[in-house]
């Protein structure tokens, strides 16, 4: 478009807005650019960019007033084919937030369709057995295998693994430092032998980020190669975040107490860790059995000392 034509178009749009009270048509791309400029200090900006890239083929050529319920349903249906309802909600919520700001703050539109969210459940505990994990690892390319192994042995979320920088790794003290987790707090991560071996394997590959591929920072883990590896390994209904559930499950089965698991995983409240409490009841049984050593007179008189001692595994 020539400069004079562009000038005339803007002038006509301003005239329509002033004289006819008619808002100029704004595009989704204009909205996303302004959104990113205004929210650049958010800790989730990088996640927003990832979502917007996925949304672009659907919304990229539309004006804001063309984003109808059928378009929203298209987003919902396409994303649900590759992700959980909770993940679909994150994408829909971003679309809703941008449209809401376009309406209430920028005054670009008068309204937009009501975007309904899926009802979510926080009780998902999908995890792998060690045998299943071995099958999956065997199907992954080496650089992805390292990332998955590191997640399985540290419990870190995908973004915390991929964005880990060398300046936050202390090989001598054997720990990594996450400046900001999902709950907004920092987290010190002790590195066990497997995690240490994976970290040292990455030395010299990238000057800033721990995990890279052919000299470039790895930005995404939920790739086509990941999904194909799951199929070849015969693993269904498994998402990348379930690696964290797997780690927590393995920790509990190994006898890690709930309060320690909470600190290791960086959960803000104990309630978020209680979902794993049922996994290792033998650990609680051992704790309960400690009271067997207290021989109350009434118990001895009622049950008999021989019966009490016979059931005392620690006696």
Tab-separated table of C-alpha atoms in Angstrom, residues 13-299:
chain	number	residue	atom	x	y	z
A	13	UNK	CA	-11.117	5.521	9.921
A	14	UNK	CA	-10.642	8.486	12.267
A	15	UNK	CA	-13.513	10.332	10.565
A	16	UNK	CA	-15.768	7.296	10.966
A	17	UNK	CA	-14.853	7.031	14.627
A	18	UNK	CA	-15.416	10.712	15.329
A	19	UNK	CA	-18.498	11.433	13.206
A	20	UNK	CA	-20.256	8.076	13.095
A	21	UNK	CA	-19.096	6.745	16.452
A	22	UNK	CA	-17.815	3.762	14.513
A	23	UNK	CA	-14.743	2.002	15.852
A	24	UNK	CA	-12.040	1.177	13.305
A	25	UNK	CA	-11.496	-2.532	12.751
A	26	UNK	CA	-8.514	-3.819	14.703
A	27	UNK	CA	-6.743	-7.071	13.943
A	28	UNK	CA	-5.791	-9.889	16.266
A	29	UNK	CA	-2.153	-9.268	15.368
A	30	UNK	CA	-2.411	-5.636	16.493
A	31	UNK	CA	-3.937	-6.807	19.757
A	32	UNK	CA	-1.216	-9.382	20.429
A	33	UNK	CA	1.568	-6.871	19.766
A	34	UNK	CA	0.039	-4.374	22.174
A	35	UNK	CA	-0.642	-7.116	24.735
A	36	UNK	CA	2.988	-8.265	24.711
A	37	UNK	CA	4.247	-4.687	24.983
A	38	UNK	CA	2.039	-3.974	27.985
A	39	UNK	CA	2.710	-7.275	29.768
A	40	UNK	CA	6.430	-7.631	29.071
A	41	UNK	CA	7.191	-7.652	32.801
A	42	UNK	CA	4.993	-10.705	33.447
A	43	UNK	CA	6.840	-13.846	34.459
A	44	UNK	CA	4.635	-15.775	32.023
A	45	UNK	CA	5.413	-13.641	28.953
A	46	UNK	CA	7.422	-16.399	27.331
A	47	UNK	CA	4.555	-18.804	27.851
A	48	UNK	CA	2.181	-16.261	26.298
A	49	UNK	CA	4.423	-16.052	23.238
A	50	UNK	CA	4.352	-19.835	22.876
A	51	UNK	CA	0.558	-19.846	23.057
A	52	UNK	CA	0.224	-16.951	20.610
A	53	UNK	CA	2.411	-18.743	18.093
A	54	UNK	CA	0.115	-21.750	18.278
A	55	UNK	CA	-2.972	-19.533	17.952
A	56	UNK	CA	-1.634	-17.598	14.957
A	57	UNK	CA	-2.793	-19.999	12.202
A	58	UNK	CA	-6.350	-19.702	13.538
A	59	UNK	CA	-6.540	-16.023	14.566
A	60	UNK	CA	-3.660	-14.369	12.713
A	61	UNK	CA	-5.693	-13.122	9.729
A	62	UNK	CA	-8.816	-12.118	11.646
A	63	UNK	CA	-10.045	-8.798	12.932
A	64	UNK	CA	-11.189	-8.770	16.529
A	65	UNK	CA	-14.857	-8.606	15.571
A	66	UNK	CA	-14.415	-11.762	13.464
A	67	UNK	CA	-13.499	-13.830	16.525
A	68	UNK	CA	-16.829	-15.581	16.968
A	69	UNK	CA	-18.001	-18.581	18.969
A	70	UNK	CA	-17.281	-20.968	16.052
A	71	UNK	CA	-13.708	-19.637	15.984
A	72	UNK	CA	-13.372	-20.167	19.737
A	73	UNK	CA	-14.760	-23.689	19.321
A	74	UNK	CA	-12.148	-24.339	16.635
A	75	UNK	CA	-9.390	-23.383	19.088
A	76	UNK	CA	-10.934	-25.640	21.706
A	77	UNK	CA	-11.265	-28.642	19.388
A	78	UNK	CA	-7.807	-28.402	17.830
A	79	UNK	CA	-5.985	-27.957	21.124
A	80	UNK	CA	-7.934	-30.735	22.814
A	81	UNK	CA	-6.552	-33.194	20.252
A	82	UNK	CA	-3.036	-32.664	21.599
A	83	UNK	CA	-3.458	-31.489	25.177
A	84	UNK	CA	-5.553	-31.754	28.327
A	85	UNK	CA	-8.626	-29.702	29.134
A	86	UNK	CA	-6.556	-27.758	31.653
A	87	UNK	CA	-4.097	-26.784	28.915
A	88	UNK	CA	-6.954	-25.834	26.582
A	89	UNK	CA	-8.219	-23.542	29.339
A	90	UNK	CA	-4.854	-21.755	29.476
A	91	UNK	CA	-5.104	-20.946	25.767
A	92	UNK	CA	-8.724	-19.864	25.958
A	93	UNK	CA	-7.971	-17.762	28.999
A	94	UNK	CA	-5.250	-15.884	27.107
A	95	UNK	CA	-7.626	-15.169	24.221
A	96	UNK	CA	-10.250	-13.978	26.698
A	97	UNK	CA	-7.758	-11.755	28.529
A	98	UNK	CA	-6.640	-10.052	25.308
A	99	UNK	CA	-10.203	-9.515	24.091
A	100	UNK	CA	-11.222	-8.240	27.515
A	101	UNK	CA	-8.438	-5.660	27.476
A	102	UNK	CA	-9.310	-4.686	23.905
A	103	UNK	CA	-12.857	-4.000	25.075
A	104	UNK	CA	-12.417	-2.425	28.504
A	105	UNK	CA	-9.070	-0.644	28.297
A	106	UNK	CA	-8.252	-0.013	24.641
A	107	UNK	CA	-11.908	0.470	23.596
A	108	UNK	CA	-11.218	-1.293	20.309
A	109	UNK	CA	-14.354	-3.454	20.412
A	110	UNK	CA	-17.761	-3.219	22.063
A	111	UNK	CA	-17.902	-6.856	23.072
A	112	UNK	CA	-16.826	-10.419	22.366
A	113	UNK	CA	-18.286	-13.922	22.701
A	114	UNK	CA	-18.544	-15.503	26.118
A	115	UNK	CA	-15.684	-17.977	26.380
A	116	UNK	CA	-16.513	-20.931	28.609
A	117	UNK	CA	-13.777	-22.947	30.281
A	118	UNK	CA	-13.621	-26.661	30.920
A	119	UNK	CA	-14.138	-27.806	34.482
A	120	UNK	CA	-10.730	-28.820	35.775
A	121	UNK	CA	-9.644	-31.471	38.222
A	122	UNK	CA	-6.368	-31.243	40.140
A	123	UNK	CA	-6.400	-34.927	41.026
A	124	UNK	CA	-4.536	-36.230	37.985
A	125	UNK	CA	-1.683	-38.468	39.135
A	126	UNK	CA	-0.635	-40.178	35.897
A	127	UNK	CA	2.845	-41.608	36.287
A	128	UNK	CA	5.195	-44.130	34.685
A	129	UNK	CA	6.703	-47.248	36.129
A	130	UNK	CA	10.499	-47.511	35.833
A	131	UNK	CA	9.964	-50.104	33.088
A	132	UNK	CA	7.736	-47.734	31.101
A	133	UNK	CA	10.208	-44.905	31.599
A	134	UNK	CA	12.984	-47.072	30.164
A	135	UNK	CA	10.874	-47.817	27.084
A	136	UNK	CA	10.171	-44.133	26.539
A	137	UNK	CA	13.797	-43.097	26.992
A	138	UNK	CA	14.900	-45.683	24.442
A	139	UNK	CA	12.628	-44.080	21.828
A	140	UNK	CA	13.779	-40.487	22.371
A	141	UNK	CA	16.643	-38.729	20.564
A	142	UNK	CA	19.619	-38.109	22.844
A	143	UNK	CA	19.041	-34.411	23.553
A	144	UNK	CA	15.421	-35.045	24.522
A	145	UNK	CA	16.389	-38.106	26.536
A	146	UNK	CA	18.665	-35.934	28.682
A	147	UNK	CA	15.864	-33.453	29.330
A	148	UNK	CA	13.362	-36.156	30.270
A	149	UNK	CA	15.881	-37.911	32.531
A	150	UNK	CA	16.681	-34.647	34.276
A	151	UNK	CA	12.965	-34.012	34.866
A	152	UNK	CA	12.453	-37.546	36.181
A	153	UNK	CA	15.295	-37.184	38.683
A	154	UNK	CA	14.641	-33.597	39.822
A	155	UNK	CA	10.863	-33.155	39.494
A	156	UNK	CA	11.270	-29.781	37.797
A	157	UNK	CA	8.582	-28.394	35.531
A	158	UNK	CA	9.255	-28.234	31.800
A	159	UNK	CA	9.912	-24.488	31.678
A	160	UNK	CA	12.282	-24.637	34.666
A	161	UNK	CA	14.298	-27.387	32.972
A	162	UNK	CA	14.489	-25.773	29.548
A	163	UNK	CA	15.304	-22.298	30.874
A	164	UNK	CA	17.962	-23.422	33.340
A	165	UNK	CA	21.102	-21.318	32.942
A	166	UNK	CA	24.689	-22.168	33.820
A	167	UNK	CA	24.915	-19.241	36.211
A	168	UNK	CA	22.309	-20.987	38.355
A	169	UNK	CA	24.160	-24.295	38.574
A	170	UNK	CA	26.762	-25.023	41.264
A	171	UNK	CA	28.595	-28.216	40.351
A	172	UNK	CA	30.714	-28.144	43.519
A	173	UNK	CA	27.723	-27.914	45.853
A	174	UNK	CA	25.703	-30.186	43.581
A	175	UNK	CA	22.627	-28.038	43.309
A	176	UNK	CA	20.755	-25.887	40.796
A	177	UNK	CA	18.825	-22.729	41.508
A	178	UNK	CA	15.490	-21.820	39.940
A	179	UNK	CA	15.009	-18.043	40.360
A	180	UNK	CA	11.254	-18.218	40.020
A	181	UNK	CA	8.936	-21.198	39.966
A	182	UNK	CA	5.265	-21.395	39.028
A	183	UNK	CA	4.244	-20.228	42.509
A	184	UNK	CA	6.472	-17.152	42.194
A	185	UNK	CA	9.164	-18.295	44.619
A	186	UNK	CA	12.780	-19.359	44.146
A	187	UNK	CA	13.769	-23.001	44.520
A	188	UNK	CA	17.086	-24.666	45.346
A	189	UNK	CA	17.312	-28.067	43.684
A	190	UNK	CA	19.726	-30.679	45.091
A	191	UNK	CA	21.235	-32.726	42.271
A	192	UNK	CA	21.500	-36.479	42.742
A	193	UNK	CA	24.011	-38.617	40.884
A	194	UNK	CA	21.886	-39.036	37.757
A	195	UNK	CA	21.058	-35.324	37.553
A	196	UNK	CA	24.736	-34.463	38.036
A	197	UNK	CA	25.808	-36.795	35.243
A	198	UNK	CA	23.282	-35.210	32.880
A	199	UNK	CA	24.381	-31.695	33.813
A	200	UNK	CA	28.089	-32.378	33.329
A	201	UNK	CA	27.306	-33.956	29.963
A	202	UNK	CA	25.997	-30.574	28.764
A	203	UNK	CA	29.119	-28.584	29.636
A	204	UNK	CA	30.476	-26.648	26.662
A	205	UNK	CA	27.398	-27.073	24.453
A	206	UNK	CA	25.871	-23.627	25.053
A	207	UNK	CA	27.295	-20.518	26.771
A	208	UNK	CA	24.084	-19.613	28.618
A	209	UNK	CA	21.568	-22.442	28.778
A	210	UNK	CA	22.199	-25.911	30.156
A	211	UNK	CA	20.076	-27.751	27.603
A	212	UNK	CA	20.585	-27.092	23.908
A	213	UNK	CA	20.528	-28.805	20.547
A	214	UNK	CA	23.135	-28.110	17.892
A	215	UNK	CA	24.170	-24.959	19.681
A	216	UNK	CA	20.662	-23.550	20.068
A	217	UNK	CA	18.592	-23.175	23.214
A	218	UNK	CA	15.797	-25.771	23.381
A	219	UNK	CA	12.542	-23.870	23.823
A	220	UNK	CA	9.965	-26.649	23.543
A	221	UNK	CA	9.868	-30.206	24.862
A	222	UNK	CA	6.326	-31.225	23.908
A	223	UNK	CA	7.334	-31.798	20.291
A	224	UNK	CA	6.238	-34.177	17.557
A	225	UNK	CA	9.281	-36.349	18.321
A	226	UNK	CA	8.137	-36.581	21.967
A	227	UNK	CA	4.616	-37.593	20.971
A	228	UNK	CA	5.843	-40.166	18.451
A	229	UNK	CA	8.189	-41.647	21.066
A	230	UNK	CA	5.215	-42.133	23.391
A	231	UNK	CA	3.355	-44.007	20.657
A	232	UNK	CA	6.327	-46.254	19.874
A	233	UNK	CA	6.770	-46.982	23.601
A	234	UNK	CA	3.094	-47.944	23.871
A	235	UNK	CA	2.372	-45.220	26.446
A	236	UNK	CA	-1.040	-43.545	26.313
A	237	UNK	CA	-2.660	-40.673	28.210
A	238	UNK	CA	0.689	-39.235	29.224
A	239	UNK	CA	1.739	-35.574	29.104
A	240	UNK	CA	5.061	-33.919	29.677
A	241	UNK	CA	3.964	-32.534	33.037
A	242	UNK	CA	3.232	-36.105	34.138
A	243	UNK	CA	7.004	-36.562	34.421
A	244	UNK	CA	6.709	-34.434	37.556
A	245	UNK	CA	3.960	-36.714	38.879
A	246	UNK	CA	6.213	-39.673	38.090
A	247	UNK	CA	9.079	-38.144	40.065
A	248	UNK	CA	6.822	-37.448	43.059
A	249	UNK	CA	5.399	-40.964	42.924
A	250	UNK	CA	8.867	-42.499	42.843
A	251	UNK	CA	9.945	-40.299	45.740
A	252	UNK	CA	7.035	-41.405	47.890
A	253	UNK	CA	7.609	-45.077	47.069
A	254	UNK	CA	11.234	-44.591	48.088
A	255	UNK	CA	10.016	-43.399	51.505
A	256	UNK	CA	10.385	-39.616	51.147
A	257	UNK	CA	8.133	-37.968	53.774
A	258	UNK	CA	5.434	-35.590	52.597
A	259	UNK	CA	7.057	-32.501	54.126
A	260	UNK	CA	10.369	-33.257	52.415
A	261	UNK	CA	8.615	-33.869	49.113
A	262	UNK	CA	6.890	-30.508	49.452
A	263	UNK	CA	10.216	-28.699	49.774
A	264	UNK	CA	11.908	-30.700	47.023
A	265	UNK	CA	9.082	-30.039	44.578
A	266	UNK	CA	8.603	-26.390	45.489
A	267	UNK	CA	4.902	-26.776	46.290
A	268	UNK	CA	3.558	-23.811	48.194
A	269	UNK	CA	1.067	-25.712	50.328
A	270	UNK	CA	1.069	-29.162	51.877
A	271	UNK	CA	-2.365	-29.832	50.401
A	272	UNK	CA	-0.847	-29.970	46.924
A	273	UNK	CA	1.416	-32.836	48.015
A	274	UNK	CA	-1.208	-34.837	49.883
A	275	UNK	CA	-2.326	-36.416	46.593
A	276	UNK	CA	0.794	-38.609	46.852
A	277	UNK	CA	0.267	-39.597	50.482
A	278	UNK	CA	-1.554	-42.833	49.611
A	279	UNK	CA	1.235	-44.106	47.345
A	280	UNK	CA	3.541	-45.399	50.069
A	281	UNK	CA	1.322	-46.489	52.994
A	282	UNK	CA	4.121	-48.739	54.255
A	283	UNK	CA	6.065	-45.631	55.261
A	284	UNK	CA	3.125	-44.505	57.397
A	285	UNK	CA	2.771	-48.034	58.754
A	286	UNK	CA	6.356	-47.923	59.969
A	287	UNK	CA	5.667	-44.607	61.650
A	288	UNK	CA	2.525	-45.958	63.298
A	289	UNK	CA	4.438	-49.026	64.512
A	290	UNK	CA	6.810	-46.890	66.555
A	291	UNK	CA	4.123	-46.677	69.268
A	292	UNK	CA	4.289	-50.440	69.700
A	293	UNK	CA	7.239	-49.823	72.036
A	294	UNK	CA	4.979	-48.044	74.521
A	295	UNK	CA	3.537	-50.817	76.688
A	296	UNK	CA	0.557	-49.472	78.589
A	297	UNK	CA	-0.537	-51.505	81.566
A	298	UNK	CA	-4.130	-51.709	80.334
A	299	UNK	CA	-3.005	-53.016	76.926
